[in-house]
Each structure stands twice: as structure tokens, then as C-alpha cells.
Coordinates of C-alpha atoms and ligand atoms in Angstrom, one line a residue:
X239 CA -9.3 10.6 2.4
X240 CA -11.9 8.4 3.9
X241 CA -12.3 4.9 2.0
X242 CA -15.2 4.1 3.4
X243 CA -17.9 6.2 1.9
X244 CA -21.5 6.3 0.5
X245 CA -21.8 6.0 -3.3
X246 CA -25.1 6.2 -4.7
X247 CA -26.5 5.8 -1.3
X248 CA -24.6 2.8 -0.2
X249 CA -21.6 2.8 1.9
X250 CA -18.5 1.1 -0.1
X251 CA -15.3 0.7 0.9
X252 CA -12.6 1.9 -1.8
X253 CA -14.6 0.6 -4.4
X254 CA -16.9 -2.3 -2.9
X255 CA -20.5 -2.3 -2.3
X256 CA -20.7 -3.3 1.5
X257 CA -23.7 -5.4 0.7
X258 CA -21.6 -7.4 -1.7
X259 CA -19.1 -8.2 0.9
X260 CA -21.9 -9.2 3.6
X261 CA -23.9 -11.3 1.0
X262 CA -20.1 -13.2 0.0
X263 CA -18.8 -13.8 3.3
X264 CA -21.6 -13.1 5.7
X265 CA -21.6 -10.3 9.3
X266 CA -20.0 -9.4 11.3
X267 CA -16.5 -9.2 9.3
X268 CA -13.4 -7.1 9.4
X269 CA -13.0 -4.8 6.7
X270 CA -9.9 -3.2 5.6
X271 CA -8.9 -0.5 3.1
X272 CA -5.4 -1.5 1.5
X273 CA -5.5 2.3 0.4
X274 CA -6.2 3.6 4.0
X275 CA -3.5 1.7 5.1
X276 CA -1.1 2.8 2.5
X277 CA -2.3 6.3 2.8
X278 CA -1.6 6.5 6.6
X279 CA 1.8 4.2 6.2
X280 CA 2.9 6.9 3.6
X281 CA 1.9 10.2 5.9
X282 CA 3.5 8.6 8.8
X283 CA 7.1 8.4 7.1
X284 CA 6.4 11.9 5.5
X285 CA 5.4 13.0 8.7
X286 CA 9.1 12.4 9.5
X287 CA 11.0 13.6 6.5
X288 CA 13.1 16.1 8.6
X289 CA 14.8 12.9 10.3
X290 CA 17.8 11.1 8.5
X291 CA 16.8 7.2 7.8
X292 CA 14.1 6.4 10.6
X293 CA 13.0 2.9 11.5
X294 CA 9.7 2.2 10.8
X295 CA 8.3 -0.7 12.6
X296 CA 4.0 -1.5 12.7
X297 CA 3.2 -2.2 16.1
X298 CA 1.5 -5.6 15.3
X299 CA -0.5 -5.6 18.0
X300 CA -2.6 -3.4 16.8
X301 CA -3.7 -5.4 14.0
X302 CA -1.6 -8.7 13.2
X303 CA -3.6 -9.9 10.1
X304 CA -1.0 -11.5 8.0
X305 CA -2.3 -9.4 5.1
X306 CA -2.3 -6.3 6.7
X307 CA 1.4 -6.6 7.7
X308 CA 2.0 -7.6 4.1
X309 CA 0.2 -4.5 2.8
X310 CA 2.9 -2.8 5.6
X311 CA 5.7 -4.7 4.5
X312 CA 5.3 -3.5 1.0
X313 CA 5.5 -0.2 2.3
X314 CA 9.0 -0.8 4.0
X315 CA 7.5 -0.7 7.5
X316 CA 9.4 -3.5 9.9
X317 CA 7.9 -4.8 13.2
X318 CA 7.3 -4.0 17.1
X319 CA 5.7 -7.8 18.0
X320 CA 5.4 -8.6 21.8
X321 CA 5.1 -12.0 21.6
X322 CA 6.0 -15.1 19.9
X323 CA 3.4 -15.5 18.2
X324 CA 3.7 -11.8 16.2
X325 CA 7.6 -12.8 15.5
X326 CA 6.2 -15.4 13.7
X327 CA 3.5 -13.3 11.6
X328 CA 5.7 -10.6 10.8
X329 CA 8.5 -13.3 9.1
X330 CA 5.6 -14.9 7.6
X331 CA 4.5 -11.4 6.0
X332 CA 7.9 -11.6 4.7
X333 CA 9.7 -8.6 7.5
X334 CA 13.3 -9.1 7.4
X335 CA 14.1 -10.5 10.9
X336 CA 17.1 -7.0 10.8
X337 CA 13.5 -4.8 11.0
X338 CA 12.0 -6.5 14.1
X339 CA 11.7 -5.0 17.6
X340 CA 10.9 -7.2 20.1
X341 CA 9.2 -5.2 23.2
X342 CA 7.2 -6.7 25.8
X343 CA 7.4 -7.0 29.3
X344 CA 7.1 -10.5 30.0
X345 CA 9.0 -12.1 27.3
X346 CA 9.6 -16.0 28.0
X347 CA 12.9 -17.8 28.2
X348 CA 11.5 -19.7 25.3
X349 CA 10.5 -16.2 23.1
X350 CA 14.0 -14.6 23.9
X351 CA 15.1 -17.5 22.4
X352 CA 12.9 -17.7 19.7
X353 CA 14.3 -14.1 18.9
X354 CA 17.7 -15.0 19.4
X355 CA 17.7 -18.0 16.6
X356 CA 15.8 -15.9 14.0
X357 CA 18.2 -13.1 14.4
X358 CA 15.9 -10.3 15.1
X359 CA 17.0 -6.4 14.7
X360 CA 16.5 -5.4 18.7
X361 CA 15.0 -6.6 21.8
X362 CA 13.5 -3.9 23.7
X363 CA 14.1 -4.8 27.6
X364 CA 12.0 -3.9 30.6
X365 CA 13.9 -5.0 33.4
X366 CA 17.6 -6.2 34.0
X367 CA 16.4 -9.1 35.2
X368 CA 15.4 -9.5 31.4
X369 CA 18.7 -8.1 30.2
X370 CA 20.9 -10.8 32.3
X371 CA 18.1 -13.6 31.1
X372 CA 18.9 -12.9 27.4
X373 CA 22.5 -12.4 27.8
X374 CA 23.1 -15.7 29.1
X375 CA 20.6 -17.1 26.6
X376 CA 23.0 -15.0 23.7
X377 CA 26.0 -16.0 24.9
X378 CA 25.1 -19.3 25.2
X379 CA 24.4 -19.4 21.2
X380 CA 27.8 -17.4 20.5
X381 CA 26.0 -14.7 19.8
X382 CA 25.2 -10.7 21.1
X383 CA 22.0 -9.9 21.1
X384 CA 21.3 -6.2 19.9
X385 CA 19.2 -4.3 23.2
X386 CA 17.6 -0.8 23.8
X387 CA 16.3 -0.5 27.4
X388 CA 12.9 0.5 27.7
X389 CA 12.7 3.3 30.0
X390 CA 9.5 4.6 31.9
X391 CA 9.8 8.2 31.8
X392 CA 7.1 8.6 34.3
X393 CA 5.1 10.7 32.4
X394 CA 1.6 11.2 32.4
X395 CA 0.0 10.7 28.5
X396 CA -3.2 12.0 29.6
X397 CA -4.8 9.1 27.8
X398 CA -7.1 6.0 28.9
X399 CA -5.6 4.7 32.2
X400 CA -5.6 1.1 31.0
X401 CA -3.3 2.3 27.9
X402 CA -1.2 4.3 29.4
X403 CA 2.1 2.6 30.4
X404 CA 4.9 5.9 30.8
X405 CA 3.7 6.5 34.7
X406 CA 5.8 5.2 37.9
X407 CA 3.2 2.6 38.8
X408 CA 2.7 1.0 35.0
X409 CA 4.7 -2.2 34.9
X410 CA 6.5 -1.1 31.7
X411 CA 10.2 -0.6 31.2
X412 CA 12.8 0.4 33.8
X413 CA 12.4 3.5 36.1
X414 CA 14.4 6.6 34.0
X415 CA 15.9 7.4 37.2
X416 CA 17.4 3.7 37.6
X417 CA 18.0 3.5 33.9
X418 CA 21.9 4.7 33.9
X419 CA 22.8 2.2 36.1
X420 CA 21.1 -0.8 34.7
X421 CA 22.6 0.6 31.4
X422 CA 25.9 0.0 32.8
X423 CA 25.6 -3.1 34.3
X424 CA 24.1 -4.3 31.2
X425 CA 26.8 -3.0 28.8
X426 CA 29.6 -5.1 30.5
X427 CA 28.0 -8.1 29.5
X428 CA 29.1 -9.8 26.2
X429 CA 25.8 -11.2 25.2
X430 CA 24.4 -8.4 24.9
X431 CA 25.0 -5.2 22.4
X432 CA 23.6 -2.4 24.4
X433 CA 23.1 -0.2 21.5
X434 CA 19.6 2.5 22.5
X435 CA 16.9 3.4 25.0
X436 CA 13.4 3.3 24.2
X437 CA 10.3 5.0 25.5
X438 CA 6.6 4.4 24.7
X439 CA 3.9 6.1 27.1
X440 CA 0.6 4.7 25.6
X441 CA -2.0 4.8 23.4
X442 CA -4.7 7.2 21.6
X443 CA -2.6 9.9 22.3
X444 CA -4.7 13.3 21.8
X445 CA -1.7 15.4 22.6
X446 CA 1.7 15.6 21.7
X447 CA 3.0 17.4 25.0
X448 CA 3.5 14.3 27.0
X449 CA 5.6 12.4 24.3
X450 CA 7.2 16.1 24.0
X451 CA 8.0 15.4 27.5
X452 CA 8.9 11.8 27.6
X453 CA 11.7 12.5 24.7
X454 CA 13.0 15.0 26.6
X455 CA 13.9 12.9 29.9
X456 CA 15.3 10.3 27.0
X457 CA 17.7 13.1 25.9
X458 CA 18.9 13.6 29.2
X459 CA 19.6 10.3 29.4
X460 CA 21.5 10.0 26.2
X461 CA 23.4 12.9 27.2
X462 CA 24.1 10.9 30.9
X463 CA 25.0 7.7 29.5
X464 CA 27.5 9.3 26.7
X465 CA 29.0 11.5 29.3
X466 CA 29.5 8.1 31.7
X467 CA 31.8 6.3 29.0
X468 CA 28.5 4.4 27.4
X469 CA 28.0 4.1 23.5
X470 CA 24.0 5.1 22.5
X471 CA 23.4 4.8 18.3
X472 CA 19.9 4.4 18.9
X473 CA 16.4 5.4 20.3
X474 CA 13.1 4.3 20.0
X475 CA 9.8 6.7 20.1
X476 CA 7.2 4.3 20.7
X477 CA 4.2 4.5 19.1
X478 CA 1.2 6.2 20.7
X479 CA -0.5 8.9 17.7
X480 CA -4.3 9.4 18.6
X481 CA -6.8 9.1 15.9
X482 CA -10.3 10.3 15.6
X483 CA -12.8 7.7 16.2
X484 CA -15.8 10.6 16.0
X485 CA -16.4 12.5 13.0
X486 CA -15.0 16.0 13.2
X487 CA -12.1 15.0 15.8
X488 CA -8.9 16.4 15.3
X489 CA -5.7 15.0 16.3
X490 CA -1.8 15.7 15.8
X491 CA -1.4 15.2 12.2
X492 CA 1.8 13.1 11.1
X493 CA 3.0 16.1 9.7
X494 CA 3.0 18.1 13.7
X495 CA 4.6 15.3 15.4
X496 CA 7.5 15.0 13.2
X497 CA 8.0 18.7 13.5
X498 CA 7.8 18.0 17.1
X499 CA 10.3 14.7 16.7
X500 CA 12.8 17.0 15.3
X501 CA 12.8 19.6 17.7
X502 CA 13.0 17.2 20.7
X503 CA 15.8 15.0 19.3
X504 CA 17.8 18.1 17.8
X505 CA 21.7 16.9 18.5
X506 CA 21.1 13.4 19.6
X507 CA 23.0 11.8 16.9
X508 CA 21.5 8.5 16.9
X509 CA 19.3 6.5 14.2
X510 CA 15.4 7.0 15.9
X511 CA 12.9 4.0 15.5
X512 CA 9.5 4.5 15.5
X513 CA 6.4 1.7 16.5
X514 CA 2.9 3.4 15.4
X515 CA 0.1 0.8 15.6
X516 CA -3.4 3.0 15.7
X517 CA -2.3 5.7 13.9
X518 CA -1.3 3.4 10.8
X519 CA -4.5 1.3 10.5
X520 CA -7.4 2.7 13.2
X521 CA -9.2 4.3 10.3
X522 CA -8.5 1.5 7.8
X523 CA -10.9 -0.7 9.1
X524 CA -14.5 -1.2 10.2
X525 CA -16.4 -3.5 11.6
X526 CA -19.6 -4.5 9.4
X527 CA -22.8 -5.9 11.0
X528 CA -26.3 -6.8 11.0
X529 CA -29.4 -5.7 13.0
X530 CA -30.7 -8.3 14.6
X531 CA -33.8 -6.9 15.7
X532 CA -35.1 -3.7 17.5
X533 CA -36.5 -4.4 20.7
X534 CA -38.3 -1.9 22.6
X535 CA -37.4 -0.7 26.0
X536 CA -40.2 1.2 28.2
X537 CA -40.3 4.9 27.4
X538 CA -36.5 4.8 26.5
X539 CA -35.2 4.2 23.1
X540 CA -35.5 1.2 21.6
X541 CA -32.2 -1.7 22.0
X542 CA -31.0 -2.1 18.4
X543 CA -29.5 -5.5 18.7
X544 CA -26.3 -6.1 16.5
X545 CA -25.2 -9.1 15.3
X546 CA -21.4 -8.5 16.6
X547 CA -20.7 -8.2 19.9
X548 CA -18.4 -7.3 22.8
X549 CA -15.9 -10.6 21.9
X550 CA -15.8 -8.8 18.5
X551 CA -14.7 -5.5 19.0
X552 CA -13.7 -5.4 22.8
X553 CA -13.4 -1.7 22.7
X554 CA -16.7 -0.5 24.3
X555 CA -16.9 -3.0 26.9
X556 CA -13.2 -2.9 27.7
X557 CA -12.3 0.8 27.5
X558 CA -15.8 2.8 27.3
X559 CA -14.2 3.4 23.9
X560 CA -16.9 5.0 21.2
X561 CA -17.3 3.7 17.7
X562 CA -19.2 6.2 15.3
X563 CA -21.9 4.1 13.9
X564 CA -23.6 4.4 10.5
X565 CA -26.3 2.7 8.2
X566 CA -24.8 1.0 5.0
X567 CA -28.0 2.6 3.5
X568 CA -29.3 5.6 4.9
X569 CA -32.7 6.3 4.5
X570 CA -31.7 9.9 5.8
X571 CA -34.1 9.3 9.0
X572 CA -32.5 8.7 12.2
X573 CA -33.3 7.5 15.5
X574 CA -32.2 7.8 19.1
X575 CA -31.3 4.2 20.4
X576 CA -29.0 1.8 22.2
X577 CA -26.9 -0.3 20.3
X578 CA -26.2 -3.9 21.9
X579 CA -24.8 -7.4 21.1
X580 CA -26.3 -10.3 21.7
X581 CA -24.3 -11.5 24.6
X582 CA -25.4 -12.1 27.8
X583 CA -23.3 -9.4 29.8
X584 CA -24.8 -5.6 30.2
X585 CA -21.3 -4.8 29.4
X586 CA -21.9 -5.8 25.6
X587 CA -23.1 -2.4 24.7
X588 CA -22.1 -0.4 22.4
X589 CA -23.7 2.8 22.4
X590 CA -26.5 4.2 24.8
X591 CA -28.5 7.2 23.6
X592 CA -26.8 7.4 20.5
X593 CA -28.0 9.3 18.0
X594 CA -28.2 7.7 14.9
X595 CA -29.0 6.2 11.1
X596 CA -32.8 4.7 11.5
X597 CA -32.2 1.1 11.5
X598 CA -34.4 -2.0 11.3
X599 CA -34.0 -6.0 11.5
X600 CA -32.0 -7.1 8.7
X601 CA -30.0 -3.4 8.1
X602 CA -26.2 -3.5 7.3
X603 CA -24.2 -0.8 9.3
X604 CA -21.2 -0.2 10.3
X605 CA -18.5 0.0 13.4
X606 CA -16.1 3.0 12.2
X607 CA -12.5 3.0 13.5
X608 CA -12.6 -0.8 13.8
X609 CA -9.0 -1.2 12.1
X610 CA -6.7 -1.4 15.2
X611 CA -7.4 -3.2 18.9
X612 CA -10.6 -4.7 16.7
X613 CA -10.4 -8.4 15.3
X614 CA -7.1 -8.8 17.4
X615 CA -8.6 -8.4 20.8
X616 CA -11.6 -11.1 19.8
X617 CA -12.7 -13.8 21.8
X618 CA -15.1 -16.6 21.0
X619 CA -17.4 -15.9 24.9
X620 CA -20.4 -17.3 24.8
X621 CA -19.3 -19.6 22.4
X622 CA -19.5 -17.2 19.4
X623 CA -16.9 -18.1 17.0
X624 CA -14.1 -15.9 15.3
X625 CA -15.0 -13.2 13.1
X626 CA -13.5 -13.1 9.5
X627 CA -11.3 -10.3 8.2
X628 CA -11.4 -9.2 4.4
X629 CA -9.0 -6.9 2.7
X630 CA -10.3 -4.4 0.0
X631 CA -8.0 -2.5 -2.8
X632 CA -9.9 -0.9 -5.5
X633 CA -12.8 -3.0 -6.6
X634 CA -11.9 -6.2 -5.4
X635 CA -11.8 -8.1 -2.1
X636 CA -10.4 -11.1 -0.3
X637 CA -11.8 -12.8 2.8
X638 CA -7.7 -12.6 4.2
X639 CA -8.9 -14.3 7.7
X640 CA -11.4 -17.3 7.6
X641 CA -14.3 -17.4 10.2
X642 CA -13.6 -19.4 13.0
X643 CA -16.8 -21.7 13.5
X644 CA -18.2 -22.7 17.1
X645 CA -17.6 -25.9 15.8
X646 CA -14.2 -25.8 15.5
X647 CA -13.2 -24.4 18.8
X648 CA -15.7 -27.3 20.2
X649 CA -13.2 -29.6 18.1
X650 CA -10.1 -28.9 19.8
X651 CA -12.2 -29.3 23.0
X652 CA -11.9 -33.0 24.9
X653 CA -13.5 -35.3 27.1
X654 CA -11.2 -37.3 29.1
X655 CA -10.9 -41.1 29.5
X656 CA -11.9 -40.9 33.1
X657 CA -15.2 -38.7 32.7
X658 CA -16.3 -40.9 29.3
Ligands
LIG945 C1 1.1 -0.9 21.8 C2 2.4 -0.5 21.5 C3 2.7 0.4 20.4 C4 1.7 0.9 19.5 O1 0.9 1.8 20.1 P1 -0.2 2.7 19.2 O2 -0.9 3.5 20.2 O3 -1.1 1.7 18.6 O4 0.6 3.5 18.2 C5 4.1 0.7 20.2 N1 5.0 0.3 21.1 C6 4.8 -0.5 22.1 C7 5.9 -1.0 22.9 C8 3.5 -0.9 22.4 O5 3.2 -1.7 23.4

């Protein structure tokens, strides 16, 4: 069920009036529905009830609020982080160190450490370059680290071509027709516990074909390894589920992909791990804003400037990514227009020609779909500063990230000696 819905003519989420939350902690903010969230955390595992014990790990890159991953936590979901930085937020949302995967393809000497001393669950490694780097690093601390190697199954996920990481020429993970032999070498050294494979061939997946695909190259390379002497307990799915982000989309459901999981991994006898990112909290979110003004343009439709922007929610600029788009409080007129930020790039657009909610200065509306890649991709250009995050369950509400003020970033900013 969608949690962000009109009531009485005003858009609430879960139980909220949005107007409440703008007039508490001011636009544009992050909002999230703890039962979204919950809701998709809990069709996701039930999605995969036909599987004995999966490992559930939130790709926290998709949204690393500390609250979210606690709402995630709660719900017996570990980590995929691929950086220092999300180690450290998933321990602090209290994820047992056992439920972490690090993946990642440039992970520094000093974050393989880093996972080495807080004893995390698995590294996921791209290269063997990486594989010797942490062994030494392992061994060094008396200790084996536990590894799958990512594999790159060259496979085509029919997606965006700047999230789509399973073809030969993406930089991620090891080429699957290379990925015996690195195996190998890597088993015979004692830092390291060579214990999986892993596969993840990108993002907003619309079809499940190509992952149907990918696992099917990772069987085969179970079955290779096994049959060369090599021990395999475990293999990791990725991530990847597409979700609507236009009312009356249809994707995979949970439900069609674990059917699909099962066929695909029938006889593989290992423990599978899973890293969904969008698919848990896309829909759990939006982004809330305010009309600047309306300014017109010619004979075309009018700019509706916005009050977020591209640093906000990257998505549009960065992708061509489309956001559905919706008055707080619809008069039930609409309007054709193009909705911009006020930055100073043509690129800060959101929408051209879109069809849409009549709007005027001062209007709430929304960003729908603004849950994942949203507040975590944010910049401060143009000297904007950090949008807030608030979480939502029920009828109340907590601002669960701060605003970051221009003021601040000026603060940590510096004139040298020699230029006073
Ligand atoms: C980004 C990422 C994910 C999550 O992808 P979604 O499309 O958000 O599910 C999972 N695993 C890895 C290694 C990733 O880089």
C-alpha cells in the first residue's frame, strides 16, 4: 500500500499532514514511511520463503540514514556498505559486524583494514590484486578474512548504462571466464577464507531475464570450482529489483523473483545472500518542496521553479531519471509545465512538458520515489546546503537528519596564513 496519500484533500504520509512537516522543519526535506519500509523489507524476505535461511543485507547506498538502517535492522536485514564510511553507519544502526558485506571496487588499504578489525561477515572482492591486498593485511592481524569473489557475468541488465555494472567493459568484479583461476590462487592463501562468488549486474532492473541469466553463469561456476577440488558454501545475488517510479508501472514483484531465485539455484547447496537497495526503500520516500514561483516562458509552458534542486535529488540531471510529481493539495486543475530548480545549470530540470497538478508560488508538492539514490547522492553546488531527512511511523515524525546550513559548510572552509 502506498503511504503517501491524499486524505481529505491533502497528501499525508502514513498519518502526517505534509504541511505540518514543511511548516516544523521547513522544504525541501526527505520524507520516509517507516511502514513503507517495513512493508517492502517484509515482501522482500517473503519473496524468498522457498529458500532455506537467506542473508539479507540493505544495500546502504541506497539510502544510509542512520534511521532508516535502524528501521532495517529491526527487521533482521544486515548490510552491503562500499565504503568506510557505511561500515561505520550500519554498526552504528546497531548491524552485527557477522551481517556485513563489504563490496566495492576500490576498497582502500585503510577500509580493508577497517573491515578486518571490526570483524565483518564477508568482503566481496573485485580483483585479485584486492584478494592478495587483504590477505596480507588478514594475516598480518592473525586472522582469515571470510571472501566471495565478485564475478562479472558479462551480462547485459537492459538497464541505465551508468547502473549497469554485469557487462565486460564495467569495472566491477573479476571476468567469469577468469574467475576459476583467481579462485584458486586465492584459496591457497591463509588469510583469506574463500568461502562464495557473488554477482550483482545493476540497478532498476525492469526484467528478471538478465539476473535469470547472470545466476546461471554463477552456477556453472559453482559446479567448476566444486569439480576443481574448491569448497563454495556461499553465493551472493546482488541486489538490482526495479521499482515503479510512474504511476501504473509494473515491475517483478518480490514474490516472481524468488520463484525465479529458486529455480535458478535449484541444487547449489550453498547459503544465498541477497543486497536489495531500491527495491527496499525507492517507494518509502519522497522528496517534499515548495514552488518558488511560476515564470513564464514564450508560448511554451510556464517554468515552475522548485525550491529543491539538482544537488537534492541528482536523479534527473544525472540519469534522465523521472520523478512523478504531485500537488500536496490538489485543486483538481492541472497544467502543462516544466518543473526546474533554482540552480544555475539547464541540467537542473526536472521535468519538461509534464503534465501536471496546477501549482502556484507558495504550493507544497511532491518528488515521488525519492527514497533511494535521493538525499544520499546530495551535494551542497551552488552553495545550497544539505537537505534534512525526517522519518514518519503512524502519526508522528522525527527530523532523523538535521539540515546542513550554507553556513556551516562555509565553516569548515579556510583562509590560509599566506593569503590573510
Ligand atoms: C548498488 C548495489 C546494490 C543495490 O542495488 P539496488 O539496485 O539498489 O538493489 C547491491 N549490491 C551492490 C554490490 C551494489 O553496488
Amino acid at each position: 500500500m502506498d503511504q503517501f496519500q491524499l486524505r481529505d484533500g491533502v497528501l499525508h504520509a502514513e498519518g502526517v499532514p505534509l504541511p505540518d512537516i514543511a511548516d516544523a522543519v521547513g522544504t525541501p526535506v526527505y520524507l520516509y514511511s517507516r511502514a513503507a519500509l517495513t512493508a517492502q523489507a517484509r515482501a522482500f524476505r517473503e519473496g524468498l520463503a522457498g529458500l532455506d535461511n537467506p542473508h539479507l543485507a540493505f544495500a546502504v547506498k541506497a539510502n544510509p540514514n542512520l534511521a532508516v538502517l535502524r528501521v532495517l535492522q529491526r527487521e533482521g536485514f544486515g548490510a552491503d556498505v562500499v565504503s568506510g564510511g557505511e561500515m561505520t553507519r550500519a554498526l552504528a544502526a546497531g548491524m552485527a559486524a557477522e551481517d556485513i558485506v563489504f563490496s566495492g571496487v576500490g576498497k582502500t588499504h585503510a577500509e580493508l583494514l577497517q573491515g578486518i578489525e571490526a570483524g565483518i561477515g564477508q568482503f566481496n572482492i573485485e580483483s585479485e590484486e584486492e584478494g592478495y591486498e587483504l590477505a596480507l593485511l588478514a594475516e598480518r592481524h592473525g586472522k582469515r578474512a571470510a571472501c566471495a569473489l565478485r564475478v562479472n557475468p558479462d551480462v547485459d541488465a537492459r538497464t541505465h548504462e551508468k547502473i549497469s555494472t554485469g557487462k565486460r567493459e564495467n569495472k566491477f568484479g573479476v571476468p567469469i571466464d577468469r574467475a576459476a583461476s583467481i579462485y584458486a590462487a586465492l584459496s591457497a592463501q591463509p588469510g583469506l577464507d574463500m568461502r562464495g562468488v557473488a554477482v550483482h549486474i545493476g540497478s532498476q532492473l525492469a526484467e528478471l531475464e538478465p539476473l535469470e541469466g547472470a545466476f546461471a553463469k554463477l552456477g556453472a561456476l559453482i559446479a567448476e570450482l566444486r569439480g576443481a577440488g574448491l569448497s563454495v558454501s556461499h553465493a551472493d545475488l546482488g541486489g538490482g529489483l526495479g521499482v515503479p517510479y510512474k504511476a501504473g508501472e509494473v515491475f517483478p514483484s518480490a514474490a516472481e523473483y524468488g520463484a525465479m531465485v529458486v529455480r535458478a539455484t535449484k541444487g547449489w547447496d550453498v547459503r544465498l545472500m541477497f543486497e536489495p537497495g531500491r527495491y527496499i526503500c525507492g517507494n518509502a520516500g519522497v522528496l517534499l518542496t515548495r514552488v518558488i514561483r511560476s515564470k513564464r516562458s514564450g508560448n511554451g509552458p510556464p517554468f515552475v521553479i522548485v525550491d529543491a534542486a539538482m544537488n537534492d535529488l541528482a536523479r534527473p540531471a544525472m540519469y534522465g531519471a523521472w520523478h512523478d510529481f504531485d500537488a500536496v493539495e490538489p485543486t483538481g486543475e492541472h497544467m502543462t509545465a516544466h518543473i526546474v530548480g533554482p540552480i544555475c545549470e539547464t541540467g537542473d530540470t526536472f521535468a519538461m512538458d509534464r503534465e501536471t497538478d496546477a501549482l502556484s508560488a507558495g504550493d507544497l508538492a511532491v518528488f515521488r520515489t525519492a527514497g533511494a539514490y535521493g538525499a544520499t547522492m546530495a551535494s551542497s553546488y551552488n552553495s545550497r546546503g544539505f537537505v534534512p531527512e525526517v522519518l514518519v511511523d503512524g502519526d508522528r515524525f522525527a527530523v532523523v537528519a538535521e539540515r546542513i546550513a550554507p553556513q556551516a559548510i562555509l565553516d569548515a572552509e579556510h583562509v590560509p596564513d599566506w593569503l590573510a
